[in-house]
Short mmCIF file of C-alpha atoms in Angstrom, two decimals:
data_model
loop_
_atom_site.label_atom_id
_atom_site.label_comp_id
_atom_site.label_asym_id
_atom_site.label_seq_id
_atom_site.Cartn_x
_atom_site.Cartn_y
_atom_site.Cartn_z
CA UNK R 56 -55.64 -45.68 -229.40
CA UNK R 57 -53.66 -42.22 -229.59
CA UNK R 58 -50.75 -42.26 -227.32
CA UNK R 59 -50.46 -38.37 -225.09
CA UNK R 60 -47.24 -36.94 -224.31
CA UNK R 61 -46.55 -37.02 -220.71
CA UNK R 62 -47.30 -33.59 -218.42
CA UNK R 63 -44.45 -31.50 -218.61
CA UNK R 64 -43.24 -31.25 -215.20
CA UNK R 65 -43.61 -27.53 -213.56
CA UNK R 66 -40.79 -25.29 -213.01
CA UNK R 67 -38.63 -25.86 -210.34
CA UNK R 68 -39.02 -22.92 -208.23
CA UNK R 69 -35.81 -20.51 -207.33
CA UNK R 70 -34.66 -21.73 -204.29
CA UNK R 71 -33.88 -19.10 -201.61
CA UNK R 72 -31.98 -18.78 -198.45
CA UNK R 73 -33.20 -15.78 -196.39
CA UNK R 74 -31.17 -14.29 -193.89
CA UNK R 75 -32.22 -11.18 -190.92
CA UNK R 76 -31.15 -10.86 -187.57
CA UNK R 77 -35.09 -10.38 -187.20
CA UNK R 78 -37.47 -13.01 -186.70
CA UNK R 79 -40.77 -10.94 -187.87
CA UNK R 80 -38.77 -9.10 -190.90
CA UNK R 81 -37.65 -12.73 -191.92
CA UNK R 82 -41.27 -13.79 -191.51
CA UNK R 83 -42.89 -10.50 -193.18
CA UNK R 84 -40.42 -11.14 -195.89
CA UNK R 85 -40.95 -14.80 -196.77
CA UNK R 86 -44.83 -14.03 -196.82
CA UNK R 87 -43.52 -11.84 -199.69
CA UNK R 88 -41.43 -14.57 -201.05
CA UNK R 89 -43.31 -17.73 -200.88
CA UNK R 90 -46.87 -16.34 -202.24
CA UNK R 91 -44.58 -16.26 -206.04
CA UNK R 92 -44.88 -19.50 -207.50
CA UNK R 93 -41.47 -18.98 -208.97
CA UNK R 94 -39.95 -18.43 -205.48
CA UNK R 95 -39.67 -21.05 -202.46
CA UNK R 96 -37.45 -19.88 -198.96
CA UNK R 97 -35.89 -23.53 -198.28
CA UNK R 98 -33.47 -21.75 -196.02
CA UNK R 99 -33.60 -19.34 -192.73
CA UNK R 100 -30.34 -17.55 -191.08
CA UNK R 101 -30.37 -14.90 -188.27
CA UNK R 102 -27.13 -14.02 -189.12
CA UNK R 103 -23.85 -14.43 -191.58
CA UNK R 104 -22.33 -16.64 -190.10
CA UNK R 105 -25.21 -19.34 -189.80
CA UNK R 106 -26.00 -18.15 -193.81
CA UNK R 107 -23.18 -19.31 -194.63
CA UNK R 108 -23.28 -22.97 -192.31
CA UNK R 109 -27.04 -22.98 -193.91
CA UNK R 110 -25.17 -23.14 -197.91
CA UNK R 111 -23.15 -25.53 -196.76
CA UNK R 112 -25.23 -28.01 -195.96
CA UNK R 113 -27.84 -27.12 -198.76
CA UNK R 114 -26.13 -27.45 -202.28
CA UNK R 115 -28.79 -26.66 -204.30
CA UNK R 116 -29.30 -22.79 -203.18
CA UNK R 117 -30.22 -20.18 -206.39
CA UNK R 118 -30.33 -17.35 -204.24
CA UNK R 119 -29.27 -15.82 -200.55
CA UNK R 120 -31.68 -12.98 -199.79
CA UNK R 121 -29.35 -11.02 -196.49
CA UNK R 122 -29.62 -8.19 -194.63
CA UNK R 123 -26.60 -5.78 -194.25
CA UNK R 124 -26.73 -5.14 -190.65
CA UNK R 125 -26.05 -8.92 -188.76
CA UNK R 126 -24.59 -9.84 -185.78
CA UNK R 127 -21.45 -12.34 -185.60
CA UNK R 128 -21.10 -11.81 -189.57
CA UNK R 129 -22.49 -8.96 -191.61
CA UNK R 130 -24.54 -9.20 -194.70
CA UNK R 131 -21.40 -8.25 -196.30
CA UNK R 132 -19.01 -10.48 -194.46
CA UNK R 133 -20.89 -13.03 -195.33
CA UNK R 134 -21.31 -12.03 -198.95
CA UNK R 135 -17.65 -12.49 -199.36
CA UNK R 136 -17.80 -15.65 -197.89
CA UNK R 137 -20.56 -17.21 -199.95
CA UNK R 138 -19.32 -15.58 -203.54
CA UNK R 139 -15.80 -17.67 -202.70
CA UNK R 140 -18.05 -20.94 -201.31
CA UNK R 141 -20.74 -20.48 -203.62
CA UNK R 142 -19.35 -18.92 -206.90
CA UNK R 143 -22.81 -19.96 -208.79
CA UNK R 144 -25.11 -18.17 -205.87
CA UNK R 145 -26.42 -15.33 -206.89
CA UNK R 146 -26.63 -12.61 -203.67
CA UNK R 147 -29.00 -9.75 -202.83
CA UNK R 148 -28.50 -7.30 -200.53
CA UNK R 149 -31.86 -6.65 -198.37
CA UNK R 150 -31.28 -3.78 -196.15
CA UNK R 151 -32.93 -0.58 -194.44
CA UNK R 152 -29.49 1.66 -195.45
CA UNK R 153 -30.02 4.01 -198.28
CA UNK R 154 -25.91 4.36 -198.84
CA UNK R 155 -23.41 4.59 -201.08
CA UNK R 156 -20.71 3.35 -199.29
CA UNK R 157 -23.33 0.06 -198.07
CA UNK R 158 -23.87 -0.12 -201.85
CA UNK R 159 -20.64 0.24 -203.02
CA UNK R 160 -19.06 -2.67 -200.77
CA UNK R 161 -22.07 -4.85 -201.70
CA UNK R 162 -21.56 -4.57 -204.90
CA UNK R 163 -17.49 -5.16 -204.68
CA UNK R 164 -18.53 -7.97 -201.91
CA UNK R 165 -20.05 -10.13 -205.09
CA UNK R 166 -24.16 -9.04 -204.47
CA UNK R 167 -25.96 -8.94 -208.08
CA UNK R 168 -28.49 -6.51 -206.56
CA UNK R 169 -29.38 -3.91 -203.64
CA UNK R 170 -32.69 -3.77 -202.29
CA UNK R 171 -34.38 -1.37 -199.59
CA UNK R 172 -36.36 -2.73 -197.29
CA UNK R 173 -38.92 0.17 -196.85
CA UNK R 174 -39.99 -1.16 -200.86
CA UNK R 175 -39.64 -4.91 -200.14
CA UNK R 176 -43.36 -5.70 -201.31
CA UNK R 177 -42.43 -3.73 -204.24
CA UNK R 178 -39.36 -4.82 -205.33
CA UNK R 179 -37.98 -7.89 -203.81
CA UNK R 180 -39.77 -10.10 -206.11
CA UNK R 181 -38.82 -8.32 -209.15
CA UNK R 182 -35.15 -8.60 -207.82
CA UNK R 183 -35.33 -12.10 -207.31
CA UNK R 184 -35.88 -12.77 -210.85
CA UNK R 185 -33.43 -9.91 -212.48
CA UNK R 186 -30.35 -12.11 -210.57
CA UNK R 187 -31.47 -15.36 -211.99
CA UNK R 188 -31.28 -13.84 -215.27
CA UNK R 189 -27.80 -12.68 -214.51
CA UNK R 190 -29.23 -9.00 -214.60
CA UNK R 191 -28.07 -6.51 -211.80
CA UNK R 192 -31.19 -4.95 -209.48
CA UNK R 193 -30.49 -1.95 -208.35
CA UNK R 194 -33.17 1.01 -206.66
CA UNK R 195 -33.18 4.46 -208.37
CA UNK R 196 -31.57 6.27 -206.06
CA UNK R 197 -28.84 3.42 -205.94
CA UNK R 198 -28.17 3.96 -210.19
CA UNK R 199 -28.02 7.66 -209.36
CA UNK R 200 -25.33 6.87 -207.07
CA UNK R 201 -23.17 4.59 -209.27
CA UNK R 202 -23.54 7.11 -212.20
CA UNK R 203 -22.48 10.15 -209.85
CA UNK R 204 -19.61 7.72 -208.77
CA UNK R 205 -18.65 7.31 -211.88
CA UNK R 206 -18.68 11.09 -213.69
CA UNK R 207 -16.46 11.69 -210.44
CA UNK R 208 -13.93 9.52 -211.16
CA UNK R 209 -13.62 10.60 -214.60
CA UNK R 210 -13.30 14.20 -213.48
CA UNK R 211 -10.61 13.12 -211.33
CA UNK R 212 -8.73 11.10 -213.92
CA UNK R 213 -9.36 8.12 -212.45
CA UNK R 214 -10.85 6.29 -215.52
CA UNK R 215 -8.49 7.38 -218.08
CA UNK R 216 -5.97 4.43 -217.44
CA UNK R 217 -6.74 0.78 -217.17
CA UNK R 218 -9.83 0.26 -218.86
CA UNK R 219 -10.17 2.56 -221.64
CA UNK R 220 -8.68 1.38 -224.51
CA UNK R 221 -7.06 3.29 -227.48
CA UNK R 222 -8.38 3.14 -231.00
CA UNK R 223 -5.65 1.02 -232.25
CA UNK R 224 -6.13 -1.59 -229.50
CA UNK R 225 -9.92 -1.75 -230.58
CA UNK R 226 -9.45 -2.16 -233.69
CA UNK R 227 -6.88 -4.96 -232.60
CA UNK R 228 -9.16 -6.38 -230.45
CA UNK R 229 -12.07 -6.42 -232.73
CA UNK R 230 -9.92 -8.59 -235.46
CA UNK R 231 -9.00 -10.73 -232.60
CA UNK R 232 -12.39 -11.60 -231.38
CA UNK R 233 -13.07 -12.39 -235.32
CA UNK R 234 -10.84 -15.03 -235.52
CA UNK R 235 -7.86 -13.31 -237.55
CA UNK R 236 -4.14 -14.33 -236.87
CA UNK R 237 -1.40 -12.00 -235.66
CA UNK R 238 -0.10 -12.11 -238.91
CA UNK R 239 -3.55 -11.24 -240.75
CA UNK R 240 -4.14 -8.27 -238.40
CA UNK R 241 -0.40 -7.25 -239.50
CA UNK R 242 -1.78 -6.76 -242.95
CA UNK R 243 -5.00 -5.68 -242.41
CA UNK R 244 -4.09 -2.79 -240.17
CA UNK R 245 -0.48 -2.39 -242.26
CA UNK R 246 1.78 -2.62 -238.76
CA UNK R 247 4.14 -5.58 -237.83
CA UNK R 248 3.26 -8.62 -236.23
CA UNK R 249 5.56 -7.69 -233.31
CA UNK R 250 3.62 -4.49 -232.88
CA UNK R 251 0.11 -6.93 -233.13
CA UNK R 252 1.04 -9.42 -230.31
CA UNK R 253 2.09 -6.08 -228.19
CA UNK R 254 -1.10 -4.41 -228.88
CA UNK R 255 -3.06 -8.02 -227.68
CA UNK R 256 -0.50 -8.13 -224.43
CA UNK R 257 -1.29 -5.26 -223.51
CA UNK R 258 -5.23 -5.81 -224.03
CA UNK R 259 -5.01 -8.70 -221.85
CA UNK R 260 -3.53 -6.59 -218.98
CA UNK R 261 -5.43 -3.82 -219.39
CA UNK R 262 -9.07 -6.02 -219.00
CA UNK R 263 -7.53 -8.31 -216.92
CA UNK R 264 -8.05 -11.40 -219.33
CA UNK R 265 -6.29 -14.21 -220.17
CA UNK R 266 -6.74 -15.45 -223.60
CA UNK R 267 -8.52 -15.02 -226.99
CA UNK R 268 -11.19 -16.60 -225.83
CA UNK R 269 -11.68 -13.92 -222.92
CA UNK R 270 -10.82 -11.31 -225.03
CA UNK R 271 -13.72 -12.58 -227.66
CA UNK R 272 -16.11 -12.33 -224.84
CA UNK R 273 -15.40 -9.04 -223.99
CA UNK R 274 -15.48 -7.38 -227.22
CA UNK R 275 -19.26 -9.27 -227.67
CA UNK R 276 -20.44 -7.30 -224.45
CA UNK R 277 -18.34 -4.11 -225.70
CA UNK R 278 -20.49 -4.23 -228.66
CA UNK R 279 -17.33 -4.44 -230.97
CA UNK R 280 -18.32 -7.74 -233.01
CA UNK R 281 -21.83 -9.52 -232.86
CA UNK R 282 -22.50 -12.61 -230.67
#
């Protein structure tokens, strides 16, 4: 007799806590949910601060679906609150407020993604999935936004200082990430070894990192070295 392998068991659905102020947006909104196979709401809130009792006493949360606009907490109150209590819990913002300053602070708050509520059936789902891939959801006019932010800052000078590094601390922080010593970048790049370890302190400062290890992560997503 041929032995079969056992059934693989089925994907355990993303589990999501859902939170509105409104009974029959929370309701129009799980329909939306729960019809995914992918996608279970384990979890209802009418407000921050009961989000935030509800991930407490549910440890096994993937993903808090809240609205901005809340009483008792906000959305992004209780963003802040969750990203501290729940640092693996991804966060969407689900909210009728096309605005920058909305998006901005979700964004800073810890949310992975900004949703409109007028395009819920159309892009909730496809949200929902983007944050448990660790991949930022964000609506056109919402990119616009960031990238208008952005080309105003550098026309202020704003993004000239901390992050941008010089092309001598690249090139230090590429042989880093490699694996060379202080004393083989010395060499390599024909400066002293004094003038290496000031080029790496000042890396660390500058992107906010702590160690070679950090430092090798960053220049992977920069690009500078391959994974």
């Amino acid at each position: 007799m041929t032995m079969t392998e056992p059934a693989r068991p089925a994907a355990t659905p993303i589990r999501i806590l859902l939170a509105d102020d409104h009974a029959l947006v929370r309701r129009g909104v799980r329909l939306i949910l729960d019809r995914e196979p992918d996608l279970e709401v384990v979890a209802e809130a009418g407000d921050g601060a009961e989000a935030i009792e509800a991930a407490r006493a549910q440890d096994d949360l993937d993903l808090a679906v809240l609205d901005i606009a809340m009483p008792r907490l906000t959305g992004l109150q209780a963003t802040r609150e969750l990203a501290a209590l729940r640092p693996g819990l991804r966060i969407l913002m689900l909210t009728m407020h096309d605005n920058e300053q909305y998006l901005f602070q979700a964004l800073k708050a810890g949310a992975c993604g900004y949703v409109l509520k007028s395009v819920a059936d159309r892009d909730l789902v496809a949200a929902c999935r983007a944050a448990m891939r660790d991949e930022p959801f964000l609506y056109p006019g919402a990119v616009t936004a960031l990238i208008r932010n952005y080309l105003d800052r550098v026309r202020h000078g704003e993004e000239n200082a901390d992050h941008v590094l010089t092309p001598r601390e690249e090139e230090v922080l590429k042989l880093v990430a490699e694996g060379h010593s202080s004393k083989e970048i010395a060499e390599i790049l024909f400066i002293s070894v004094k003038t290496v370890q000031r080029h790496r302190a000042n890396l660390l400062h500058k992107l906010g990192l702590r160690d070679r290890l950090e430092l090798t992560r960053y220049a992977i997503r920069a690009g500078l070295i391959e994974p």
